[in-house]
One Martini backbone bead per residue (centre of mass of N, CA, C, O) as a GRO file, in nm:
protein
  462
    1MET     BB    1  -2.312   4.220   0.425
    2ALA     BB    2  -2.140   4.108   0.661
    3THR     BB    3  -2.259   3.846   0.686
    4THR     BB    4  -2.213   3.735   0.410
    5ARG     BB    5  -1.890   3.745   0.458
    6ARG     BB    6  -1.882   3.537   0.694
    7SER     BB    7  -2.036   3.308   0.573
    8LYS     BB    8  -1.790   3.255   0.360
    9LYS     BB    9  -1.561   3.227   0.563
   10ALA     BB   10  -1.669   2.975   0.737
   11LYS     BB   11  -1.617   2.767   0.449
   12VAL     BB   12  -1.338   2.734   0.561
   13ALA     BB   13  -1.129   2.473   0.566
   14TYR     BB   14  -0.909   2.200   0.739
   15VAL     BB   15  -0.720   1.916   0.617
   16CYS     BB   16  -0.573   1.619   0.688
   17THR     BB   17  -0.375   1.418   0.525
   18GLU     BB   18  -0.375   1.169   0.748
   19CYS     BB   19  -0.647   1.140   0.894
   20GLY     BB   20  -0.890   1.363   0.794
   21GLY     BB   21  -0.932   1.594   0.981
   22GLU     BB   22  -1.096   1.886   1.099
   23SER     BB   23  -1.041   2.241   1.079
   24PRO     BB   24  -1.113   2.589   1.128
   25ARG     BB   25  -0.788   2.635   1.116
   26TRP     BB   26  -0.490   2.692   1.100
   27GLU     BB   27  -0.207   2.468   1.183
   28GLY     BB   28   0.087   2.304   1.266
   29ARG     BB   29  -0.073   2.107   1.425
   30CYS     BB   30  -0.263   1.876   1.468
   31PRO     BB   31  -0.544   1.766   1.672
   32HIS     BB   32  -0.593   1.456   1.618
   33CYS     BB   33  -0.259   1.360   1.508
   34ALA     BB   34  -0.002   1.521   1.568
   35GLU     BB   35   0.074   1.646   1.292
   36TRP     BB   36   0.315   1.823   1.097
   37ASN     BB   37   0.208   2.010   0.831
   38THR     BB   38  -0.136   1.855   0.737
   39LEU     BB   39  -0.277   2.113   0.658
   40GLN     BB   40  -0.548   2.183   0.424
   41GLU     BB   41  -0.735   2.382   0.198
   42PHE     BB   42  -1.085   2.402   0.191
   43GLN     BB   43  -1.442   2.394   0.036
   44PRO     BB   44  -1.719   2.373   0.096
   45ARG     BB   45  -2.037   2.317   0.025
   46ASP     BB   46  -2.327   2.351   0.040
   47GLU     BB   47  -2.614   2.188   0.170
   48PRO     BB   48  -2.786   2.158  -0.069
   49THR     BB   49  -2.594   1.998  -0.250
   50ASP     BB   50  -2.536   1.781  -0.091
   51THR     BB   51  -2.794   1.658  -0.046
   52HIS     BB   52  -2.848   1.613  -0.346
   53ARG     BB   53  -2.616   1.424  -0.417
   54PHE     BB   54  -2.620   1.227  -0.141
   55ALA     BB   55  -2.923   1.072  -0.157
   56ALA     BB   56  -2.812   0.770  -0.224
   57LEU     BB   57  -2.661   0.721   0.038
   58ALA     BB   58  -2.939   0.712   0.222
   59GLY     BB   59  -3.106   0.502   0.216
   60ALA     BB   60  -3.363   0.319   0.295
   61SER     BB   61  -3.365   0.057   0.590
   62PRO     BB   62  -3.440  -0.204   0.727
   63VAL     BB   63  -3.467  -0.387   1.012
   64GLN     BB   64  -3.270  -0.680   1.068
   65LYS     BB   65  -3.145  -0.985   1.078
   66LEU     BB   66  -2.859  -1.159   1.066
   67SER     BB   67  -2.977  -1.456   1.039
   68GLU     BB   68  -3.175  -1.338   0.790
   69VAL     BB   69  -2.923  -1.297   0.611
   70GLN     BB   70  -2.822  -1.333   0.282
   71ALA     BB   71  -2.519  -1.490   0.200
   72LYS     BB   72  -2.278  -1.438  -0.048
   73GLU     BB   73  -2.063  -1.531  -0.271
   74LEU     BB   74  -1.825  -1.336  -0.434
   75PRO     BB   75  -1.707  -1.324  -0.755
   76ARG     BB   76  -1.422  -1.400  -0.923
   77GLN     BB   77  -1.199  -1.208  -1.149
   78PRO     BB   78  -0.931  -1.285  -1.300
   79THR     BB   79  -0.634  -1.150  -1.458
   80GLY     BB   80  -0.381  -1.332  -1.549
   81LEU     BB   81  -0.234  -1.246  -1.253
   82SER     BB   82  -0.116  -1.437  -1.006
   83GLU     BB   83   0.014  -1.241  -0.817
   84PHE     BB   84  -0.213  -1.039  -0.818
   85ASP     BB   85  -0.433  -1.234  -0.713
   86ARG     BB   86  -0.302  -1.276  -0.428
   87ALA     BB   87  -0.307  -1.012  -0.310
   88LEU     BB   88  -0.649  -0.998  -0.375
   89GLY     BB   89  -0.757  -1.303  -0.298
   90GLY     BB   90  -0.827  -1.416  -0.630
   91GLY     BB   91  -0.960  -1.139  -0.736
   92LEU     BB   92  -1.187  -0.962  -0.850
   93VAL     BB   93  -1.474  -0.765  -0.751
   94PRO     BB   94  -1.798  -0.668  -0.769
   95GLY     BB   95  -1.799  -0.325  -0.666
   96GLY     BB   96  -1.503  -0.301  -0.607
   97VAL     BB   97  -1.235  -0.076  -0.435
   98ILE     BB   98  -0.922  -0.013  -0.547
   99LEU     BB   99  -0.582   0.093  -0.407
  100ILE     BB  100  -0.265   0.196  -0.569
  101GLY     BB  101   0.057   0.242  -0.449
  102GLY     BB  102   0.364   0.431  -0.578
  103ASP     BB  103   0.620   0.482  -0.710
  104PRO     BB  104   0.745   0.660  -0.943
  105GLY     BB  105   0.821   0.384  -1.196
  106VAL     BB  106   0.740   0.096  -1.064
  107GLY     BB  107   0.468  -0.016  -1.253
  108LYS     BB  108   0.135   0.052  -1.211
  109SER     BB  109   0.061   0.096  -1.541
  110THR     BB  110   0.159  -0.171  -1.628
  111LEU     BB  111   0.009  -0.366  -1.461
  112LEU     BB  112  -0.295  -0.270  -1.549
  113LEU     BB  113  -0.256  -0.315  -1.841
  114GLN     BB  114  -0.227  -0.608  -1.844
  115ALA     BB  115  -0.481  -0.673  -1.697
  116MET     BB  116  -0.674  -0.537  -1.936
  117ALA     BB  117  -0.586  -0.694  -2.139
  118SER     BB  118  -0.676  -0.997  -2.025
  119LEU     BB  119  -0.986  -0.895  -1.959
  120ALA     BB  120  -1.103  -0.833  -2.204
  121GLN     BB  121  -1.137  -1.144  -2.333
  122VAL     BB  122  -1.394  -1.157  -2.121
  123THR     BB  123  -1.452  -0.853  -2.086
  124GLN     BB  124  -1.530  -0.544  -1.987
  125VAL     BB  125  -1.328  -0.226  -2.042
  126LEU     BB  126  -1.149   0.057  -1.871
  127TYR     BB  127  -0.914   0.290  -1.929
  128VAL     BB  128  -0.816   0.593  -1.735
  129THR     BB  129  -0.631   0.867  -1.858
  130GLY     BB  130  -0.457   1.163  -1.698
  131GLU     BB  131  -0.161   1.175  -1.757
  132GLU     BB  132  -0.191   1.037  -2.026
  133SER     BB  133  -0.224   0.979  -2.327
  134ALA     BB  134  -0.327   0.757  -2.602
  135GLU     BB  135  -0.062   0.733  -2.721
  136GLN     BB  136   0.114   0.664  -2.473
  137VAL     BB  137  -0.066   0.410  -2.405
  138ALA     BB  138  -0.033   0.245  -2.691
  139LEU     BB  139   0.288   0.253  -2.690
  140ARG     BB  140   0.315   0.063  -2.430
  141ALA     BB  141   0.142  -0.178  -2.534
  142GLN     BB  142   0.332  -0.226  -2.798
  143ARG     BB  143   0.585  -0.274  -2.640
  144LEU     BB  144   0.485  -0.526  -2.481
  145GLY     BB  145   0.259  -0.700  -2.656
  146LEU     BB  146  -0.046  -0.628  -2.630
  147PRO     BB  147  -0.387  -0.708  -2.656
  148THR     BB  148  -0.625  -0.435  -2.746
  149GLU     BB  149  -0.897  -0.460  -2.868
  150GLY     BB  150  -1.107  -0.471  -2.592
  151VAL     BB  151  -0.964  -0.171  -2.490
  152ASP     BB  152  -1.084   0.084  -2.346
  153LEU     BB  153  -1.025   0.449  -2.405
  154LEU     BB  154  -0.980   0.738  -2.175
  155ALA     BB  155  -0.898   1.086  -2.205
  156GLU     BB  156  -0.977   1.211  -1.868
  157ILE     BB  157  -1.055   1.432  -1.589
  158ARG     BB  158  -1.358   1.469  -1.563
  159LEU     BB  159  -1.589   1.340  -1.378
  160GLU     BB  160  -1.852   1.370  -1.536
  161THR     BB  161  -1.743   1.253  -1.799
  162ILE     BB  162  -1.693   0.973  -1.651
  163THR     BB  163  -1.973   0.903  -1.564
  164ASP     BB  164  -2.131   0.894  -1.807
  165THR     BB  165  -1.957   0.682  -1.944
  166LEU     BB  166  -2.037   0.464  -1.752
  167LEU     BB  167  -2.332   0.440  -1.792
  168SER     BB  168  -2.324   0.394  -2.083
  169LEU     BB  169  -2.115   0.139  -2.112
  170LYS     BB  170  -2.092  -0.065  -1.868
  171PRO     BB  171  -1.851  -0.148  -1.728
  172LYS     BB  172  -1.672  -0.430  -1.537
  173ILE     BB  173  -1.376  -0.261  -1.548
  174VAL     BB  174  -1.175   0.016  -1.392
  175VAL     BB  175  -0.930   0.249  -1.464
  176ILE     BB  176  -0.747   0.517  -1.259
  177ASP     BB  177  -0.497   0.737  -1.419
  178SER     BB  178  -0.542   0.921  -1.181
  179ILE     BB  179  -0.706   1.042  -0.880
  180GLN     BB  180  -0.538   1.320  -0.878
  181THR     BB  181  -0.632   1.431  -1.185
  182LEU     BB  182  -0.908   1.467  -1.074
  183TYR     BB  183  -1.210   1.694  -1.154
  184SER     BB  184  -1.479   1.898  -1.020
  185ALA     BB  185  -1.717   2.142  -1.121
  186GLN     BB  186  -1.815   2.208  -0.826
  187LEU     BB  187  -1.528   2.286  -0.787
  188SER     BB  188  -1.245   2.517  -0.740
  189ALA     BB  189  -1.026   2.317  -0.711
  190ALA     BB  190  -0.759   2.162  -0.762
  191PRO     BB  191  -0.606   1.930  -0.875
  192GLY     BB  192  -0.529   1.726  -0.585
  193SER     BB  193  -0.675   1.798  -0.386
  194VAL     BB  194  -0.845   1.730  -0.104
  195SER     BB  195  -1.129   1.782  -0.216
  196GLN     BB  196  -1.123   1.646  -0.481
  197VAL     BB  197  -1.038   1.373  -0.399
  198ARG     BB  198  -1.255   1.303  -0.237
  199GLU     BB  199  -1.501   1.359  -0.430
  200CYS     BB  200  -1.424   1.135  -0.646
  201ALA     BB  201  -1.395   0.897  -0.489
  202ALA     BB  202  -1.696   0.905  -0.380
  203GLN     BB  203  -1.843   0.891  -0.651
  204LEU     BB  204  -1.707   0.632  -0.776
  205THR     BB  205  -1.782   0.441  -0.520
  206ARG     BB  206  -2.084   0.478  -0.557
  207LEU     BB  207  -2.098   0.363  -0.864
  208ALA     BB  208  -1.966   0.092  -0.820
  209LYS     BB  209  -2.196  -0.010  -0.628
  210GLN     BB  210  -2.457   0.034  -0.776
  211ASN     BB  211  -2.333  -0.122  -1.082
  212GLY     BB  212  -2.095  -0.353  -1.033
  213ILE     BB  213  -1.803  -0.203  -1.030
  214CYS     BB  214  -1.468  -0.243  -1.094
  215MET     BB  215  -1.234  -0.031  -0.914
  216VAL     BB  216  -0.893   0.112  -0.996
  217PHE     BB  217  -0.695   0.289  -0.826
  218ILE     BB  218  -0.410   0.530  -0.873
  219GLY     BB  219  -0.177   0.640  -0.638
  220HIS     BB  220   0.002   0.881  -0.484
  221VAL     BB  221   0.292   0.940  -0.312
  222THR     BB  222   0.500   1.022  -0.048
  223LYS     BB  223   0.805   1.073   0.065
  224ASP     BB  224   0.743   0.824   0.293
  225GLY     BB  225   0.514   0.613   0.118
  226SER     BB  226   0.241   0.736   0.125
  227LEU     BB  227  -0.048   0.814   0.060
  228ALA     BB  228  -0.188   1.065  -0.105
  229GLY     BB  229  -0.358   1.240   0.097
  230PRO     BB  230  -0.611   1.148   0.256
  231ARG     BB  231  -0.675   0.887   0.483
  232VAL     BB  232  -0.993   0.838   0.404
  233LEU     BB  233  -0.923   0.687   0.125
  234GLU     BB  234  -0.860   0.404   0.292
  235HIS     BB  235  -1.148   0.381   0.379
  236ILE     BB  236  -1.351   0.388   0.113
  237VAL     BB  237  -1.181   0.127   0.028
  238ASP     BB  238  -1.143  -0.209   0.022
  239THR     BB  239  -0.835  -0.212  -0.131
  240VAL     BB  240  -0.485  -0.148  -0.025
  241LEU     BB  241  -0.208  -0.133  -0.203
  242TYR     BB  242   0.157  -0.179  -0.265
  243PHE     BB  243   0.408  -0.080  -0.452
  244GLU     BB  244   0.735  -0.212  -0.466
  245GLY     BB  245   1.064  -0.090  -0.524
  246ASP     BB  246   1.382  -0.084  -0.667
  247PRO     BB  247   1.537   0.070  -0.903
  248GLN     BB  248   1.806  -0.122  -0.911
  249SER     BB  249   1.569  -0.336  -0.920
  250SER     BB  250   1.382  -0.592  -1.104
  251PHE     BB  251   1.187  -0.601  -0.875
  252ARG     BB  252   0.834  -0.650  -0.751
  253LEU     BB  253   0.598  -0.550  -0.464
  254VAL     BB  254   0.301  -0.661  -0.355
  255ARG     BB  255   0.080  -0.524  -0.099
  256ALA     BB  256  -0.152  -0.594   0.151
  257PHE     BB  257  -0.317  -0.364   0.406
  258LYS     BB  258  -0.613  -0.400   0.276
  259ASN     BB  259  -0.909  -0.646   0.295
  260ARG     BB  260  -1.254  -0.725   0.243
  261PHE     BB  261  -1.176  -0.993   0.046
  262GLY     BB  262  -0.932  -1.095   0.244
  263ALA     BB  263  -0.601  -1.083   0.301
  264VAL     BB  264  -0.364  -0.960   0.493
  265ASN     BB  265  -0.021  -0.953   0.371
  266GLU     BB  266   0.001  -1.015   0.103
  267LEU     BB  267   0.217  -1.152  -0.161
  268GLY     BB  268   0.346  -1.016  -0.469
  269VAL     BB  269   0.589  -1.119  -0.752
  270PHE     BB  270   0.794  -0.942  -0.957
  271ALA     BB  271   0.923  -0.901  -1.297
  272MET     BB  272   1.119  -0.665  -1.470
  273THR     BB  273   1.066  -0.650  -1.840
  274ASP     BB  274   1.072  -0.558  -2.162
  275ARG     BB  275   0.747  -0.738  -2.135
  276GLY     BB  276   0.695  -0.676  -1.857
  277LEU     BB  277   0.548  -0.808  -1.586
  278ARG     BB  278   0.637  -1.093  -1.390
  279GLY     BB  279   0.596  -1.390  -1.236
  280VAL     BB  280   0.705  -1.534  -0.933
  281THR     BB  281   0.719  -1.867  -0.845
  282ASN     BB  282   1.008  -1.836  -0.664
  283PRO     BB  283   1.068  -1.607  -0.451
  284SER     BB  284   1.292  -1.747  -0.241
  285ALA     BB  285   1.536  -1.681  -0.447
  286LEU     BB  286   1.552  -1.361  -0.401
  287PHE     BB  287   1.635  -1.406  -0.074
  288LEU     BB  288   1.907  -1.585  -0.170
  289SER     BB  289   2.237  -1.616  -0.138
  290GLN     BB  290   2.494  -1.740  -0.369
  291HIS     BB  291   2.712  -1.909  -0.198
  292GLN     BB  292   2.973  -2.119  -0.226
  293GLN     BB  293   2.998  -2.062   0.078
  294GLN     BB  294   3.006  -2.035   0.389
  295VAL     BB  295   2.937  -1.763   0.596
  296PRO     BB  296   2.959  -1.542   0.796
  297GLY     BB  297   2.649  -1.373   0.899
  298SER     BB  298   2.474  -1.609   0.805
  299CYS     BB  299   2.094  -1.638   0.777
  300VAL     BB  300   1.793  -1.833   0.749
  301VAL     BB  301   1.447  -1.730   0.728
  302ALA     BB  302   1.128  -1.822   0.804
  303THR     BB  303   0.874  -1.669   0.665
  304LEU     BB  304   0.575  -1.467   0.665
  305GLU     BB  305   0.330  -1.372   0.373
  306GLY     BB  306   0.076  -1.400   0.482
  307THR     BB  307   0.029  -1.743   0.315
  308ARG     BB  308   0.332  -1.713   0.255
  309PRO     BB  309   0.611  -1.878   0.239
  310LEU     BB  310   0.970  -1.741   0.334
  311LEU     BB  311   1.295  -1.732   0.233
  312VAL     BB  312   1.527  -1.523   0.427
  313GLU     BB  313   1.831  -1.345   0.434
  314ILE     BB  314   2.042  -1.299   0.699
  315GLN     BB  315   2.267  -1.017   0.770
  316ALA     BB  316   2.574  -0.984   0.976
  317LEU     BB  317   2.775  -0.722   1.124
  318VAL     BB  318   3.062  -0.719   1.321
  319ASP     BB  319   3.226  -0.438   1.467
  320THR     BB  320   3.451  -0.241   1.595
  321ALA     BB  321   3.405   0.035   1.790
  322HIS     BB  322   3.536   0.390   1.724
  323ILE     BB  323   3.335   0.501   1.940
  324PRO     BB  324   3.136   0.548   2.197
  325ASN     BB  325   2.860   0.472   2.017
  326PRO     BB  326   2.737   0.240   1.884
  327ARG     BB  327   2.617   0.091   1.616
  328ARG     BB  328   2.254   0.065   1.481
  329LEU     BB  329   2.170  -0.134   1.196
  330SER     BB  330   1.853  -0.169   1.015
  331VAL     BB  331   1.760  -0.369   0.708
  332GLY     BB  332   1.423  -0.469   0.702
  333LEU     BB  333   1.413  -0.406   1.009
  334GLU     BB  334   1.376  -0.350   1.333
  335GLY     BB  335   1.558  -0.118   1.541
  336ASN     BB  336   1.426  -0.196   1.831
  337ARG     BB  337   1.477  -0.488   1.835
  338LEU     BB  338   1.775  -0.508   1.783
  339ALA     BB  339   1.830  -0.415   2.088
  340MET     BB  340   1.681  -0.639   2.239
  341LEU     BB  341   1.870  -0.878   2.134
  342LEU     BB  342   2.123  -0.766   2.273
  343ALA     BB  343   2.030  -0.802   2.568
  344VAL     BB  344   1.955  -1.089   2.553
  345MET     BB  345   2.234  -1.201   2.467
  346ASN     BB  346   2.382  -1.109   2.700
  347ARG     BB  347   2.177  -1.222   2.950
  348HIS     BB  348   2.122  -1.545   2.830
  349ALA     BB  349   2.393  -1.580   2.620
  350GLY     BB  350   2.708  -1.411   2.678
  351VAL     BB  351   2.669  -1.193   2.430
  352VAL     BB  352   2.899  -0.941   2.369
  353THR     BB  353   2.828  -0.569   2.210
  354TYR     BB  354   2.875  -0.285   2.355
  355ASP     BB  355   3.175  -0.279   2.155
  356GLN     BB  356   2.990  -0.275   1.884
  357ASP     BB  357   2.904  -0.286   1.556
  358VAL     BB  358   2.567  -0.329   1.435
  359PHE     BB  359   2.454  -0.512   1.129
  360VAL     BB  360   2.135  -0.549   0.941
  361ASN     BB  361   2.002  -0.770   0.706
  362ALA     BB  362   1.797  -0.801   0.434
  363VAL     BB  363   1.738  -0.968   0.163
  364GLY     BB  364   1.644  -0.790  -0.139
  365GLY     BB  365   1.416  -0.588  -0.009
  366VAL     BB  366   1.277  -0.697   0.255
  367ARG     BB  367   1.007  -0.676   0.473
  368ILE     BB  368   1.031  -0.751   0.824
  369SER     BB  369   0.766  -0.791   1.093
  370GLU     BB  370   0.793  -1.045   1.215
  371PRO     BB  371   0.925  -1.203   1.523
  372ALA     BB  372   1.032  -1.500   1.369
  373ALA     BB  373   1.324  -1.356   1.329
  374ASP     BB  374   1.510  -1.318   1.581
  375LEU     BB  375   1.654  -1.554   1.585
  376ALA     BB  376   1.826  -1.531   1.315
  377VAL     BB  377   1.953  -1.248   1.405
  378LEU     BB  378   2.104  -1.374   1.652
  379LEU     BB  379   2.280  -1.583   1.495
  380ALA     BB  380   2.403  -1.384   1.291
  381ILE     BB  381   2.566  -1.211   1.495
  382MET     BB  382   2.718  -1.460   1.642
  383SER     BB  383   2.867  -1.531   1.381
  384SER     BB  384   3.022  -1.277   1.320
  385LEU     BB  385   3.157  -1.257   1.617
  386ASN     BB  386   3.298  -1.548   1.570
  387ASN     BB  387   3.376  -1.606   1.272
  388LYS     BB  388   3.114  -1.844   1.210
  389PRO     BB  389   2.973  -2.046   1.040
  390LEU     BB  390   2.717  -2.191   1.008
  391PRO     BB  391   2.530  -2.440   0.935
  392LYS     BB  392   2.445  -2.637   0.651
  393GLY     BB  393   2.123  -2.614   0.584
  394LEU     BB  394   1.998  -2.382   0.768
  395ILE     BB  395   1.681  -2.336   0.943
  396VAL     BB  396   1.509  -2.030   1.099
  397PHE     BB  397   1.286  -1.985   1.374
  398GLY     BB  398   1.178  -1.736   1.615
  399GLU     BB  399   1.065  -1.589   1.918
  400VAL     BB  400   1.218  -1.348   2.149
  401GLY     BB  401   1.226  -1.304   2.448
  402LEU     BB  402   1.314  -1.154   2.732
  403ALA     BB  403   1.358  -1.422   2.913
  404GLY     BB  404   1.477  -1.617   2.686
  405GLU     BB  405   1.271  -1.723   2.516
  406ILE     BB  406   1.097  -1.961   2.276
  407ARG     BB  407   0.861  -1.858   2.051
  408PRO     BB  408   0.595  -1.974   1.867
  409ALA     BB  409   0.514  -1.997   1.541
  410PRO     BB  410   0.313  -1.970   1.301
  411ARG     BB  411   0.264  -2.232   1.065
  412GLY     BB  412   0.546  -2.425   1.116
  413GLN     BB  413   0.499  -2.630   0.890
  414GLU     BB  414   0.499  -2.467   0.620
  415ARG     BB  415   0.790  -2.392   0.646
  416LEU     BB  416   0.928  -2.652   0.668
  417ARG     BB  417   0.838  -2.738   0.371
  418GLU     BB  418   0.984  -2.534   0.209
  419ALA     BB  419   1.258  -2.606   0.321
  420ALA     BB  420   1.251  -2.903   0.215
  421LYS     BB  421   1.207  -2.800  -0.107
  422LEU     BB  422   1.497  -2.631  -0.104
  423GLY     BB  423   1.696  -2.826   0.081
  424PHE     BB  424   1.680  -2.827   0.355
  425SER     BB  425   1.835  -3.001   0.656
  426VAL     BB  426   1.805  -2.805   0.895
  427ALA     BB  427   1.590  -2.693   1.213
  428LEU     BB  428   1.549  -2.424   1.390
  429ILE     BB  429   1.356  -2.422   1.685
  430PRO     BB  430   1.060  -2.452   1.858
  431LYS     BB  431   0.911  -2.675   2.028
  432ALA     BB  432   0.640  -2.615   1.958
  433ASN     BB  433   0.703  -2.669   1.633
  434ALA     BB  434   0.721  -2.945   1.657
  435PRO     BB  435   0.679  -3.239   1.477
  436LYS     BB  436   0.515  -3.529   1.507
  437GLN     BB  437   0.641  -3.573   1.229
  438PRO     BB  438   0.845  -3.632   1.004
  439ILE     BB  439   1.074  -3.477   0.777
  440GLU     BB  440   1.191  -3.510   0.518
  441GLY     BB  441   1.520  -3.407   0.516
  442LEU     BB  442   1.477  -3.324   0.830
  443ASP     BB  443   1.636  -3.181   1.078
  444ILE     BB  444   1.549  -3.130   1.415
  445TRP     BB  445   1.589  -2.850   1.643
  446ALA     BB  446   1.459  -2.813   1.931
  447VAL     BB  447   1.391  -2.523   2.153
  448GLU     BB  448   1.356  -2.282   2.449
  449ARG     BB  449   1.623  -2.126   2.444
  450VAL     BB  450   1.883  -1.948   2.378
  451ASP     BB  451   2.120  -2.106   2.533
  452ASP     BB  452   2.024  -2.388   2.380
  453ALA     BB  453   2.081  -2.262   2.083
  454VAL     BB  454   2.392  -2.218   2.132
  455ALA     BB  455   2.482  -2.485   2.234
  456GLN     BB  456   2.394  -2.638   1.972
  457LEU     BB  457   2.609  -2.490   1.788
  458ARG     BB  458   2.851  -2.561   1.940
  459ALA     BB  459   2.824  -2.856   1.890
  460SER     BB  460   2.847  -2.862   1.581
  461TYR     BB  461   3.146  -2.774   1.560
  462THR     BB  462   3.277  -3.066   1.691
   0.00000   0.00000   0.00000
C-alpha cells in the first residue's frame, strides 16, 4: 500500500511556463532558465496511455538521401487581408499551425473572423469559439457587416469533441479561440493549466499535420507581453505572430517572430475602424508627425521591418538635469544603446550630455530593434541640444560603432527608394550604402564617421 502511494506521489511534476523545463519538485527559481516563480504543477499520465495516444507521432521512416528527397513548394491560400498575408509570408499553408497572441481587446478575434469570412468564399472553414457563445460571435459578424454564409461555427471547449468534429467535417482552415480555454477529458487539470495547454496543442497539431488542415490558435499573453503557458507551445507551432497596439490608438501591428514558411520580423499594419480592421497601404505615414515647420530634436530614419522599408520619426528632448544622476529614457528604442550613443557623441563628436536629461521616442508606438537607427538617434539628440532643426527633407540611417565609424545598413537601396517616393530630398547615409546610380530627387550625403556627419550638418546651417 505504501508503494502505491509513493508511485502516485512521484507522478506530480512541475513545468516552467517560460522554458518548458520540468522539475521533480517546486522551487522558487527554475533550474533550467533561472526565472523566478514560473514553476506550475501538473500530473503526467500513465506510460501505457502515453504510448497508445502518441503512437502515430513516431511512425517508422526509412533513411533517405537528402539529395533524393523531392521537395515541392507548398501552395498558399490568401486570407483576403493583404497586411495579414504579409505577416504570414504570403498566406496560409496547408498543414501549418499558427499561434497569434496579443493583449485582451486588441482585435485578435476580429481579425480572424474577418479572415474566415473572406476564406469561406473559396474554401471550407471552421471557427471554434471557447470564450464566447455562438450568439456573441454572430453579433460581432453582424456589426462588422461580414458575409458569414459559408463559415461553420462550433462553440465547444472539450478537445475530444473538437477533434471528432474536425475528422467528420474535414475543413481546410480552423481557428481555435482560444487554446487556453480547451481541456482534454484525459487530464484532471483545469483548462488553461500547463498540462492542458500542452496536451491540447500537441493533439491538434498532430491532427493538422496528418490531415493537411491549416490551424490558427489564439493565445493569451502574460503581464510582460509574452504568450501565456509554457514556451514549448511556441516550438510546437510553425508560425508565431504577435498582435500589438496601444489601446488609445486606432492602429494595430501584426509582427511575425517565428515562421517556418516565410521571413521573420515581417510587419502588417492595420487601422481599427467601426467596420473592423483595415489594412494600411502606406504605413510610413503613421510614424511621421505632420509638423507645420521644422522643429528641433526631430529626425526621420529609414528602418526595415522584415522586407518592408518604413520611415519613422525619432524625437529627442535634451534638457538640463536638476538631479545628480541625469535621466536616460527611450521609448521604442533600446535603452542600453542610448547610453552607448551618448558616450560615442562625447568621445568622437565633442557633444557633451553628461549634465543633461535625454529622452528619445519613436513616434507612433513602433519598436525599432535594428542598429541602423543609431545615426538618426544621435542627430536628433544633437539637434535638440543645439535647439536647431535638421535640414528640411532629411532622411537618415546607419549604425554607429564604438570607434566612431558609421557602418552600412542592409538593403540600403530600398530604404532610399522609399524615402524618395515619399518626397524626401536629402539622405545622410553611410558611405558604403552610397548608390552607384543617382536617385532622382534625392541628394546623397555619404559619411564615414560620426564627426563627418556632425560637420556635414553644421555646414548645411551656414
